[in-house]
Coordinates of C-alpha atoms in Angstrom, one line a residue:
M283 CA 0.0 0.0 0.0
S284 CA 3.1 2.3 -0.1
G285 CA 2.1 5.4 -2.0
A286 CA -1.4 4.0 -2.9
A287 CA -3.2 6.1 -0.4
L288 CA -1.4 9.2 -1.7
G289 CA -2.4 8.4 -5.3
I290 CA -6.0 7.8 -4.3
E291 CA -6.3 11.0 -2.5
I292 CA -4.7 13.0 -5.3
V293 CA -7.4 11.7 -7.7
V294 CA -10.3 12.2 -5.2
V295 CA -9.3 15.7 -4.3
F296 CA -9.1 16.7 -8.0
F297 CA -12.7 15.6 -8.6
L298 CA -13.8 17.4 -5.4
A299 CA -12.2 20.7 -6.6
L300 CA -13.7 20.1 -10.1
F301 CA -17.2 19.6 -8.6
L302 CA -17.0 22.8 -6.5
L303 CA -15.8 24.8 -9.5
H304 CA -18.6 23.5 -11.6
R305 CA -21.1 24.5 -8.9
Y306 CA -19.9 28.1 -8.7
G307 CA -18.3 28.7 -12.1
D308 CA -19.6 28.4 -15.6
F309 CA -17.6 26.1 -17.9
K310 CA -19.4 27.3 -21.0
K311 CA -19.1 31.1 -20.7
Q312 CA -16.0 31.8 -18.6
Q313 CA -12.5 32.0 -20.0
R314 CA -10.4 28.8 -19.9
M315 CA -7.6 30.7 -18.2
V316 CA -9.8 31.8 -15.3
L317 CA -11.2 28.3 -14.8
F318 CA -7.8 26.7 -15.0
G319 CA -6.2 29.1 -12.5
T320 CA -9.1 28.8 -10.0
L321 CA -9.2 25.0 -10.3
L322 CA -5.4 24.7 -9.8
A323 CA -5.5 27.0 -6.7
W324 CA -8.5 25.1 -5.1
Y325 CA -7.0 21.7 -6.0
L326 CA -3.6 22.5 -4.4
C327 CA -5.2 23.8 -1.2
F328 CA -7.5 20.9 -0.8
L329 CA -4.6 18.6 -1.5
I330 CA -2.6 20.0 1.4
V331 CA -5.6 19.4 3.7
F332 CA -6.1 15.8 2.7
I333 CA -2.4 14.7 2.5
L334 CA -1.2 16.3 5.7
P335 CA -2.6 13.5 8.0
L336 CA -0.6 10.9 6.0
D337 CA 2.5 13.0 6.6
V338 CA 1.8 13.1 10.3
S339 CA 1.4 9.3 10.6
T340 CA 4.5 8.7 8.5
T341 CA 6.5 11.0 10.7
I342 CA 5.3 9.3 13.9
Y343 CA 6.4 5.9 12.4
R344 CA 9.8 7.3 11.5
Q345 CA 10.2 8.8 15.0
C346 CA 9.4 5.4 16.5
E347 CA 12.0 3.7 14.3
Q348 CA 14.6 6.3 15.3
D349 CA 13.9 5.9 19.0
H350 CA 14.2 2.2 19.0
K351 CA 17.4 2.3 17.0
E352 CA 18.9 4.7 19.6
Q353 CA 17.8 2.4 22.4
A354 CA 19.2 -0.7 20.6
S355 CA 22.6 1.1 20.1
V356 CA 23.1 2.0 23.8
P357 CA 26.0 0.0 25.2
A358 CA 25.9 -1.9 28.5
L359 CA 26.4 0.3 31.6
V360 CA 29.1 -0.5 34.3
S361 CA 28.1 0.1 37.9
P362 CA 30.9 2.0 39.8
L363 CA 30.0 0.3 43.1
S364 CA 30.1 -3.3 42.2
N365 CA 32.1 -3.2 38.9
R366 CA 29.2 -5.3 37.4
T367 CA 27.9 -4.8 34.0
I368 CA 24.2 -3.7 33.9
V369 CA 22.6 -4.7 30.7
N370 CA 20.2 -2.1 29.3
T371 CA 16.9 -3.9 29.3
T372 CA 15.4 -1.5 26.9
A373 CA 17.9 -2.4 24.2
A374 CA 16.9 -5.2 21.9
P375 CA 18.1 -6.7 18.6
T376 CA 17.3 -4.7 15.6
K377 CA 14.9 -7.2 14.3
S378 CA 12.8 -7.5 17.5
V379 CA 12.8 -3.7 17.9
R380 CA 11.4 -3.1 14.4
T381 CA 8.5 -5.4 15.1
L382 CA 7.4 -2.9 17.8
C383 CA 6.9 -0.2 15.3
H384 CA 4.1 -1.2 13.0
K385 CA 4.3 0.4 9.6
P386 CA 1.1 2.4 8.8
W387 CA -1.1 1.2 5.9
S388 CA -0.7 4.6 4.3
Y389 CA 3.1 4.8 4.7
I390 CA 4.8 7.0 2.2
P391 CA 8.4 6.1 1.3
D392 CA 11.2 8.5 2.2
G393 CA 12.0 11.2 -0.3
I394 CA 8.5 11.5 -1.8
M395 CA 6.8 13.8 0.6
P396 CA 9.5 16.6 0.7
V397 CA 9.5 16.8 -3.1
F398 CA 5.7 16.7 -3.2
W399 CA 5.2 19.4 -0.6
R400 CA 7.9 21.6 -2.3
V401 CA 6.1 21.5 -5.6
V402 CA 2.6 22.0 -4.1
Y403 CA 3.7 24.9 -1.8
W404 CA 5.7 26.9 -4.2
T405 CA 3.1 26.4 -7.0
S406 CA 0.4 27.7 -4.7
Q407 CA 2.5 30.7 -3.7
C408 CA 3.3 31.6 -7.2
L409 CA -0.4 31.5 -8.0
T410 CA -1.5 33.6 -5.1
W411 CA 1.2 36.3 -5.2
L412 CA 2.0 36.5 -8.9
L413 CA -0.3 34.8 -11.4
L414 CA -3.8 35.0 -9.9
P415 CA -3.7 38.8 -9.2
F416 CA -2.5 39.4 -12.7
M417 CA -5.1 37.1 -14.2
Q418 CA -7.8 38.7 -12.0
S419 CA -7.1 42.1 -13.4
Y420 CA -6.7 40.7 -16.9
A421 CA -10.1 39.0 -16.9
R422 CA -11.8 42.1 -15.4
S423 CA -10.2 44.5 -17.8
G424 CA -12.4 45.9 -20.6
G425 CA -9.6 46.1 -23.1
F426 CA -10.2 44.9 -26.6
S427 CA -6.6 43.6 -27.2
I428 CA -4.3 41.3 -25.3
T429 CA -1.7 44.1 -25.0
G430 CA -4.3 46.5 -23.5
K431 CA -5.4 44.0 -20.9
I432 CA -1.9 43.2 -19.9
K433 CA -1.0 46.9 -19.5
T434 CA -4.1 47.4 -17.3
A435 CA -3.3 44.4 -15.2
L436 CA 0.2 45.5 -14.5
I437 CA -0.9 49.0 -13.5
E438 CA -3.6 47.7 -11.1
N439 CA -1.2 45.2 -9.4
A440 CA 1.7 47.7 -8.9
I441 CA 0.3 48.8 -5.5
Y442 CA -0.5 45.3 -4.5
Y443 CA 3.0 44.0 -5.3
G444 CA 4.6 47.0 -3.6
T445 CA 2.7 46.3 -0.3
Y446 CA 4.1 42.7 -0.2
L447 CA 7.6 43.9 -1.1
L448 CA 7.4 46.4 1.8
I449 CA 6.7 43.6 4.3
F450 CA 9.4 41.4 2.8
G451 CA 11.9 44.3 2.9
S452 CA 11.1 45.1 6.5
L453 CA 11.9 41.5 7.5
L454 CA 15.0 41.6 5.3
I455 CA 16.3 44.6 7.1
Y456 CA 15.7 43.0 10.5
V457 CA 17.8 39.9 9.5
A458 CA 20.5 42.1 8.0
V459 CA 20.9 44.3 11.1
H460 CA 20.6 41.4 13.6
P461 CA 24.2 40.5 14.7
E462 CA 23.6 36.8 15.2
L463 CA 22.0 36.1 11.8
R464 CA 23.7 35.6 8.5
L465 CA 22.0 36.5 5.3
S466 CA 22.1 33.5 3.0
W467 CA 19.7 32.0 0.5
Y468 CA 18.2 29.8 3.2
E469 CA 17.4 32.8 5.4
L470 CA 16.0 34.7 2.4
Q471 CA 13.7 31.8 1.6
T472 CA 12.6 31.6 5.3
I473 CA 11.9 35.3 5.3
G474 CA 9.6 35.0 2.3
I475 CA 7.8 32.1 3.7
T476 CA 7.4 33.8 7.1
A477 CA 6.1 37.0 5.5
A478 CA 3.5 35.0 3.6
N479 CA 2.4 32.9 6.6
T480 CA 2.3 36.0 8.8
W481 CA -0.1 37.7 6.5
G482 CA -2.1 34.5 6.1
L483 CA -2.3 33.9 9.9
F484 CA -3.7 37.4 10.3
L485 CA -6.6 36.6 8.0
L486 CA -6.9 33.1 9.3
V487 CA -7.7 34.1 12.9
L488 CA -10.3 36.6 11.7
L489 CA -12.1 34.1 9.5
L490 CA -11.7 31.2 12.0
G491 CA -13.1 33.2 14.9
Y492 CA -16.2 33.9 12.8
G493 CA -16.7 30.4 11.6
L494 CA -16.3 28.7 15.0
V495 CA -19.4 30.5 16.2
E496 CA -21.4 31.0 13.1
I497 CA -21.4 27.4 11.7
P498 CA -22.9 25.8 14.8
R499 CA -25.4 28.7 15.2
S500 CA -26.4 28.4 11.5
Y501 CA -27.3 24.7 12.0
W502 CA -29.2 25.5 15.2
N503 CA -31.2 28.2 13.4
S504 CA -31.9 25.8 10.5
S505 CA -33.8 23.6 13.0
R506 CA -36.1 26.5 13.7
H507 CA -38.5 26.6 10.7
G508 CA -40.2 29.8 11.8
H509 CA -36.9 31.6 12.2
L510 CA -35.7 30.3 8.9
L511 CA -38.8 31.4 7.1
V512 CA -38.7 34.9 8.5
K513 CA -35.1 35.2 7.6
T514 CA -36.0 34.1 4.0
Y515 CA -38.6 36.8 3.8
F516 CA -36.0 39.3 4.9
K517 CA -33.5 38.1 2.3
A518 CA -36.2 38.2 -0.4
S519 CA -36.9 41.8 0.3
K520 CA -33.2 42.7 0.1
L521 CA -32.7 40.6 -3.0
M522 CA -35.6 42.2 -4.8
T523 CA -34.1 45.6 -4.1
E524 CA -30.8 44.4 -5.5
K525 CA -32.5 42.8 -8.5
A526 CA -34.4 46.0 -9.3
D527 CA -31.1 48.0 -9.0
A528 CA -29.3 45.5 -11.3
E529 CA -32.1 45.8 -13.9
E530 CA -32.0 49.6 -13.7
N531 CA -28.2 49.6 -14.0
L532 CA -28.4 47.3 -17.0
E533 CA -31.0 49.6 -18.7
D534 CA -28.7 52.6 -18.2
V535 CA -25.7 50.8 -19.6
M536 CA -27.7 49.4 -22.6
E537 CA -29.0 52.9 -23.3
E538 CA -25.4 54.2 -23.4
V539 CA -24.4 51.3 -25.7
R540 CA -27.3 52.1 -28.0
K541 CA -26.3 55.7 -28.3
V542 CA -22.7 54.8 -29.0
S543 CA -23.8 52.1 -31.5
E544 CA -26.0 54.5 -33.4
S545 CA -23.2 57.2 -33.6
I546 CA -20.5 54.8 -34.9
K547 CA -21.5 53.2 -38.2
Y548 CA -20.4 50.0 -39.8
N549 CA -17.4 51.5 -41.7
H550 CA -15.9 53.5 -38.7
P551 CA -12.5 52.3 -37.4
L552 CA -14.0 51.9 -33.9
R553 CA -16.9 49.8 -35.1
K554 CA -15.1 46.5 -34.4
Y555 CA -15.0 47.5 -30.7
I556 CA -18.7 48.2 -30.7
D557 CA -19.4 44.8 -32.2
T558 CA -17.4 43.2 -29.4
I559 CA -19.5 45.1 -26.8
L560 CA -22.7 44.1 -28.5
R561 CA -21.8 40.4 -28.3
K562 CA -21.6 40.8 -24.5
C563 CA -25.2 42.2 -24.3
P564 CA -28.3 40.1 -23.7
L565 CA -29.9 38.7 -26.9
D566 CA -33.1 40.8 -26.6
Y567 CA -31.0 44.0 -26.4
Q568 CA -28.9 42.9 -29.4
E569 CA -32.1 42.4 -31.5
K570 CA -33.5 45.7 -30.4
M571 CA -30.3 47.6 -31.3
G572 CA -30.0 45.8 -34.6
R573 CA -33.5 46.9 -35.7
N574 CA -32.8 50.6 -34.9
M575 CA -29.6 50.8 -36.8
D576 CA -29.0 51.6 -40.5
D577 CA -25.8 49.7 -41.4
Y578 CA -25.5 51.4 -44.8
E579 CA -25.2 54.9 -43.5
D580 CA -21.7 56.3 -43.7
F581 CA -20.1 58.3 -40.9
D582 CA -19.1 61.9 -41.1
D583 CA -16.2 63.1 -39.0
K584 CA -17.3 66.7 -39.2
Q585 CA -20.9 66.3 -38.0
N586 CA -20.5 63.8 -35.1
T587 CA -18.3 63.6 -32.0
Y588 CA -17.1 60.0 -31.6
P589 CA -16.0 58.4 -28.3
T590 CA -12.4 57.5 -27.8
E591 CA -11.0 54.0 -27.5
K592 CA -10.4 54.6 -23.8
S593 CA -14.1 55.4 -23.2
L594 CA -15.1 52.3 -25.1
V595 CA -12.8 50.2 -22.9
K596 CA -14.6 51.6 -19.8
L597 CA -18.0 51.0 -21.4
H598 CA -17.0 47.4 -22.2
K599 CA -16.1 46.8 -18.6
Q600 CA -19.4 48.3 -17.4
V601 CA -21.4 46.0 -19.8
I602 CA -19.6 42.9 -18.6
Y603 CA -20.3 43.8 -15.0
A604 CA -23.9 44.8 -15.5
V605 CA -24.9 41.7 -17.5
Q606 CA -23.3 39.4 -15.0
R607 CA -24.9 41.1 -12.0
H608 CA -28.3 41.0 -13.7
N609 CA -28.1 37.3 -14.5
R610 CA -26.9 36.5 -11.0
T611 CA -29.7 38.3 -9.2
R612 CA -32.3 36.8 -11.5
V613 CA -31.1 33.2 -10.8
Q614 CA -30.8 33.9 -7.1
W615 CA -34.3 35.2 -7.0
Q616 CA -35.7 32.0 -8.5
I617 CA -33.6 29.9 -6.0
L618 CA -34.8 32.0 -3.0
L619 CA -38.4 31.8 -4.2
Q620 CA -38.1 28.0 -4.2
Q621 CA -36.7 28.0 -0.7
A622 CA -39.5 30.3 0.6
I623 CA -42.2 28.1 -1.0
H624 CA -40.7 25.0 0.4
L625 CA -40.5 26.5 3.9
E626 CA -44.1 27.6 3.7
D627 CA -45.0 24.0 2.7
V628 CA -43.2 22.6 5.7
A629 CA -45.1 25.0 8.0
K630 CA -48.4 23.9 6.5
N631 CA -47.6 20.2 6.6
E632 CA -46.6 20.2 10.2
T633 CA -50.2 20.2 11.3
S634 CA -51.2 17.5 8.7
S635 CA -53.0 14.5 10.2
T636 CA -52.2 12.2 7.2
H637 CA -48.5 12.5 7.7
Q638 CA -47.9 12.9 4.0
F639 CA -46.0 15.8 2.6
V640 CA -48.0 17.8 0.1
H641 CA -46.3 20.4 -2.2
S642 CA -48.0 23.6 -3.2
F643 CA -46.5 23.3 -6.7
P644 CA -45.8 19.6 -7.5
S645 CA -43.0 18.9 -10.0
S646 CA -44.1 18.5 -13.6
E647 CA -41.4 15.9 -14.2
P648 CA -42.2 12.2 -13.6
A649 CA -41.1 10.9 -10.2
G650 CA -37.9 8.7 -10.3
W651 CA -37.4 5.4 -8.5
F652 CA -36.0 7.1 -5.5
S653 CA -39.2 9.2 -4.9
R654 CA -41.5 6.3 -5.7
Y655 CA -39.9 3.6 -3.4
I656 CA -37.6 5.3 -0.9
Y657 CA -38.4 9.0 -0.4
T658 CA -42.1 8.7 -0.4
P659 CA -44.5 11.5 0.7
T660 CA -44.7 9.8 4.2
V661 CA -40.9 9.5 4.5
E662 CA -40.6 13.1 3.3
W663 CA -43.1 14.3 6.0
Y664 CA -41.2 12.6 8.8
W665 CA -37.9 14.0 7.6
E666 CA -39.0 17.6 6.9
C667 CA -41.4 18.0 9.8
F668 CA -39.8 16.0 12.6
L669 CA -36.4 14.3 12.1
K670 CA -34.6 17.1 10.2
R671 CA -34.9 19.7 13.1
W672 CA -33.5 17.2 15.7
F673 CA -30.7 16.2 13.3
Y674 CA -29.7 19.8 12.9
R675 CA -29.8 20.4 16.7
L676 CA -27.7 17.4 17.4
L677 CA -25.2 18.4 14.7
S678 CA -25.1 21.9 16.1
I679 CA -24.3 20.6 19.6
V680 CA -21.5 18.4 18.3
L681 CA -20.0 21.3 16.3
T682 CA -20.3 23.6 19.4
L683 CA -18.3 21.2 21.5
F684 CA -15.7 21.0 18.7
S685 CA -15.5 24.8 18.6
V686 CA -14.9 24.9 22.3
V687 CA -12.1 22.4 22.0
V688 CA -10.5 24.4 19.2
V689 CA -10.7 27.7 21.2
W690 CA -9.2 26.0 24.3
S691 CA -6.4 24.4 22.3
E692 CA -5.6 27.7 20.4
C693 CA -5.0 29.4 23.8
T694 CA -2.9 26.6 25.3
F695 CA -1.1 24.8 22.5
F696 CA 2.3 26.5 23.4
S697 CA 2.3 24.6 26.8
T698 CA 4.2 21.3 26.5
R699 CA 4.7 20.6 30.2
P700 CA 1.9 20.0 31.1
V701 CA 0.3 19.3 27.8
L702 CA -2.9 21.4 27.7
S703 CA -3.9 21.2 24.1
L704 CA -6.6 18.6 23.8
F705 CA -5.7 17.7 20.2
A706 CA -2.1 17.1 21.3
I707 CA -3.3 14.8 24.1
F708 CA -5.5 12.8 21.7
I709 CA -2.6 12.3 19.2
Q710 CA -0.1 11.4 21.9
L711 CA -2.4 8.8 23.4
A712 CA -2.8 7.2 20.0
E713 CA 0.9 7.4 19.4
R714 CA 1.7 5.2 22.4
D715 CA -0.3 2.3 20.8
Y716 CA 0.8 3.2 17.3
N717 CA -2.9 3.3 16.2
Y718 CA -2.1 5.0 12.9
L719 CA -5.7 4.8 11.6
Y720 CA -7.0 6.7 14.6
I721 CA -4.2 9.2 14.2
E722 CA -5.0 9.9 10.6
M723 CA -8.8 10.1 11.2
A724 CA -8.3 12.4 14.2
C725 CA -5.9 14.6 12.2
F726 CA -8.2 14.7 9.2
I727 CA -11.4 15.5 11.2
T728 CA -9.6 18.2 13.1
I729 CA -8.1 19.9 10.1
F730 CA -11.2 19.4 8.1
F731 CA -13.2 21.2 10.7
L732 CA -10.7 24.1 10.8
C733 CA -10.8 24.3 7.0
T734 CA -14.6 24.2 7.0
C735 CA -14.8 27.1 9.4
V736 CA -12.3 29.1 7.4
Y737 CA -13.4 28.2 3.9
S738 CA -17.1 28.5 4.6
T739 CA -16.5 32.0 5.8
V740 CA -14.7 32.7 2.5
F741 CA -17.8 31.4 0.6
R742 CA -20.1 33.5 2.8
I743 CA -18.4 36.9 3.0
R744 CA -19.4 39.5 0.5
V745 CA -17.5 42.7 -0.3
F746 CA -20.3 44.8 -1.7
N747 CA -20.7 43.5 -5.3
Y748 CA -17.0 43.1 -6.1
Y749 CA -16.5 39.8 -4.4
Y750 CA -19.3 37.4 -4.1
L751 CA -19.3 33.6 -4.5
A752 CA -22.7 32.7 -5.9
S753 CA -23.8 29.1 -6.5
H754 CA -25.5 27.7 -9.6
H755 CA -22.7 28.9 -12.0
Q756 CA -23.3 32.6 -11.1
T757 CA -19.8 33.6 -9.8
D758 CA -17.9 36.0 -11.9
A759 CA -14.2 35.6 -12.9
Y760 CA -13.0 38.2 -10.4
S761 CA -14.6 36.4 -7.4
L762 CA -13.4 33.0 -8.5
Q763 CA -9.8 34.0 -8.7
F764 CA -10.0 36.1 -5.6
S765 CA -11.2 33.0 -3.7
G766 CA -8.3 31.0 -5.1
M767 CA -5.9 33.7 -3.8
L768 CA -7.5 33.5 -0.3
F769 CA -7.3 29.8 -0.2
C770 CA -3.6 29.7 -1.2
R771 CA -2.8 32.3 1.5
L772 CA -4.9 30.7 4.3
T773 CA -4.0 27.1 3.8
P774 CA -0.3 27.0 4.7
P775 CA -0.6 29.0 8.0
L776 CA -3.7 26.9 8.8
C777 CA -1.7 23.7 8.4
L778 CA 1.2 25.1 10.5
N779 CA -1.3 26.2 13.1
F780 CA -2.7 22.6 13.1
L781 CA 0.7 21.1 13.6
G782 CA 1.3 23.5 16.5
L783 CA -2.0 22.3 18.1
I784 CA -0.8 18.7 18.0
H785 CA 2.8 19.6 19.0
M786 CA 4.3 18.5 15.7
D787 CA 6.0 21.9 15.0
S788 CA 9.3 22.1 17.0
A789 CA 9.6 25.8 16.2
I790 CA 6.7 26.4 18.5
S791 CA 6.7 23.4 20.9
H792 CA 10.6 23.5 21.2
Q793 CA 10.7 19.7 21.4
E794 CA 13.4 17.6 19.9
K795 CA 11.3 15.5 17.5
L796 CA 11.5 14.6 13.8
Q797 CA 9.9 17.3 11.7
T798 CA 7.1 16.5 9.3
A799 CA 8.0 16.8 5.6
Y800 CA 5.6 19.7 5.4
T801 CA 7.4 21.6 8.2
S802 CA 10.8 20.9 6.7
I803 CA 10.0 22.9 3.5
M804 CA 9.0 25.9 5.6
G805 CA 12.5 26.4 7.0
S806 CA 13.2 27.2 10.6
M807 CA 11.0 29.9 11.9
R808 CA 13.6 30.6 14.6
V809 CA 15.4 32.8 12.1
L810 CA 12.8 35.4 13.0
S811 CA 12.4 34.7 16.7
F812 CA 10.1 37.6 17.5
I813 CA 7.5 36.0 15.1
A814 CA 8.1 32.4 16.0
N815 CA 8.1 33.0 19.8
G816 CA 5.6 35.9 19.8
F817 CA 3.2 36.4 17.0
Y818 CA 2.7 32.7 16.1
I819 CA 2.0 31.9 19.8
Y820 CA 0.0 34.8 21.2
Y821 CA -1.9 36.2 18.2
P822 CA -4.2 33.1 17.9
M823 CA -5.4 33.9 21.4
L824 CA -7.4 36.8 19.9
I825 CA -9.7 34.1 18.6
V826 CA -11.5 34.3 22.0
I827 CA -12.4 38.0 21.5
L828 CA -13.5 37.3 17.9
C829 CA -15.7 34.4 19.0
I830 CA -17.4 36.6 21.7
A831 CA -17.9 39.4 19.1
T832 CA -19.5 37.0 16.7
Y833 CA -21.7 35.4 19.3
F834 CA -23.2 38.8 20.2
S835 CA -23.3 39.8 16.6
L836 CA -21.3 43.0 17.1
G837 CA -20.3 43.1 13.4
T838 CA -23.9 42.8 12.3
R839 CA -25.0 45.6 14.7
C840 CA -22.2 47.9 13.4
L841 CA -23.2 47.3 9.8
N842 CA -26.8 48.0 10.7
L843 CA -25.9 51.3 12.3
L844 CA -23.9 52.2 9.2
G845 CA -27.0 51.7 7.0
F846 CA -26.4 48.2 5.7
Q847 CA -29.6 46.4 6.6
Q848 CA -28.8 43.2 8.4
F849 CA -31.2 40.5 9.9
M850 CA -31.8 41.5 13.5
D851 CA -34.8 40.3 15.6
D852 CA -35.1 43.6 17.6
S853 CA -35.0 46.0 14.7
E854 CA -38.0 47.9 13.2
M855 CA -36.3 47.9 9.8
T856 CA -36.1 44.2 9.9
S857 CA -39.8 43.7 10.6
D858 CA -40.7 46.1 7.8
L859 CA -38.5 44.2 5.3
I860 CA -39.9 40.9 6.5
D861 CA -43.5 42.1 5.8
E862 CA -42.4 43.3 2.4
G863 CA -40.6 40.0 1.6
K864 CA -43.7 38.1 2.6
E865 CA -45.8 40.1 0.2
L866 CA -43.3 39.6 -2.6
I867 CA -43.4 35.8 -2.1
R868 CA -47.2 35.9 -2.1
R869 CA -47.3 37.8 -5.4
E870 CA -44.8 35.4 -7.0
K871 CA -46.9 32.4 -5.8
R872 CA -50.1 33.9 -7.3
K873 CA -48.2 34.6 -10.6
R874 CA -46.9 31.0 -10.6
Q875 CA -50.4 29.7 -9.8
R876 CA -51.9 31.6 -12.7
I877 CA -49.3 30.2 -15.1
E878 CA -49.9 26.6 -13.9
D879 CA -53.7 27.0 -14.2
G880 CA -53.2 28.2 -17.7
E881 CA -51.0 25.3 -18.6
N882 CA -53.5 22.8 -17.1
R883 CA -56.4 24.3 -19.1
R884 CA -54.2 24.2 -22.2
R885 CA -53.4 20.5 -21.6
V886 CA -57.0 19.6 -21.0
S887 CA -58.2 21.5 -24.0
T888 CA -55.7 19.8 -26.3
S889 CA -56.9 16.4 -25.2
L890 CA -60.6 17.1 -25.8
P891 CA -62.5 17.1 -29.1
V892 CA -63.0 20.4 -31.0
R893 CA -66.6 20.8 -29.8
D894 CA -65.8 20.3 -26.2
R895 CA -62.8 22.6 -26.6
I896 CA -65.0 25.4 -27.8
E897 CA -67.4 24.9 -24.9
L898 CA -64.6 25.0 -22.4
L899 CA -63.4 28.3 -23.8
Q900 CA -67.0 29.7 -23.7
D901 CA -67.4 28.6 -20.1
A902 CA -64.3 30.5 -19.0
E903 CA -65.3 33.6 -17.0
P904 CA -64.1 36.8 -18.5
L905 CA -61.7 38.9 -16.5
D906 CA -63.2 42.2 -15.3
F907 CA -61.2 45.3 -15.3
N908 CA -60.2 46.3 -11.8
A909 CA -58.0 49.2 -11.1
E910 CA -56.7 47.6 -8.0
A911 CA -55.4 44.7 -10.0
L912 CA -52.9 47.0 -11.8
T913 CA -51.4 48.0 -8.5
D914 CA -51.4 44.6 -6.9
D915 CA -47.7 45.0 -6.2
P916 CA -47.3 46.7 -2.8
L917 CA -44.1 48.2 -4.0
D918 CA -45.9 50.0 -6.9
A919 CA -48.7 51.1 -4.6
E920 CA -46.3 52.9 -2.3
S921 CA -43.5 55.1 -3.4
G922 CA -42.0 52.4 -5.5
R923 CA -38.4 51.0 -5.7

């Protein structure tokens, strides 16, 4: 099995990263360069998380072999009192000693892991600090040529690269001035790694402190159907506002495109740029602009003032952003509408005496074998109305206990005598019996939970409309690559922090043990002692303050005071938005019901003879004109949005 586990995990992690990219990205419309860069960044970060437990078990086995070899090589001791030779009972022949160290099933031969980690780490660092920022600006640029996009990307990243060089230069000056340190290639490499990990650890603690509280709380709130439905109404109101704003923005941009398209005719030198912009517009706008344009009219330089190429680049960028935002809000509205209808169905079915789940809008597609034989309406009722809430509550309690263990270990992992970190205690207990399967599972579950808290925060955070990871293929190229940059910056310090929690990093624990292959490529952090002995140990303790702030929703309250509406139970603005969202959902349900009724009448009429079809149309009651029907929308009845 040597190396087989490594190969299996490499393949599994690739398909996991591909699945997530397919969920958030769009393989058909987005550039291949963007998809490849994001996939490579996600894949390398997930690979570090999955392979690190194998590195830990292999290091423990190598440490066991080394300890037994040292014991076997200890010579007999001579007692000074009796001049008798005392045989060292701990020593044993090499063959019998080796039988005490059981080789793990996932053992990786020597020489493979250092090369593997070196390739993975430096590739991810090149992506996050060089390639992805450049590709991000390149993909977002509105330039019409490759040269123009490259020029824009270099200008936008000049400040970004300068900030990183400033941090690296400060650490370089510290090492050069320090009298006990020599400036060699090894120290330069360590300074670069330390600068990157210090920046990543700063972000890591912020995101981890939020995720340790928010993830258990989100599952607990998911068990409360009433709370979840009210929050969905709130989100519907905010999303409708954003959707209306996106539509208005798209209309304004399309109007500007129309004016530019009408002013620049087919034989103008800038017409090729206009055609490129038009191809990015929605199809209905393209047809509308095509009908209003006379392609055979020549341009006259003396009569018209034409836009410059620079203004067309800016317009091209605005079109890309407006179209993507409009499509995203439209898809998100349909998804949120489905969630609200489903939650309302759950609330109605909770009082059902038949214990069968009834949908307001049954699916038009034929039921599959899973719905017919396994997930029947009775099973669905018991799951949605009874079992699901208790499952989420139990899961929330387990995650809460895990979060408490993480916070305690983050505050005590530097103590080696006595050992206070609970994760280090668990690993050391398993290390005595050489239970490698337990060690790998404990390491994997721990680091997976840490990554879930950090990565889920990356997927949840939203920086206005510039960075937003939206599912169902609605994430733009800028957000995809920005997430890849965050993953590559957060994963290495997260893994080092995990190794510190289990006392496998000698730079923090100060124990004479074999280093893992992952730690060996990082270099000795003791080159910068004030970071290894100060920042890396005491800064993670701030996670306690961040967890307390997240528990009391201090960030949400601050955003609410600044005018960014957040969901808060004790806010009048929240109650108003909830009522507005409830009315919006009702209006959409009535609209969907009318559409389904029309489809049912059409299907019935097509299956009847001609005479019965005419009688059915004659029996249909005519719709009376009602002025109130035109203002059925509460948003239109009031001041309007």
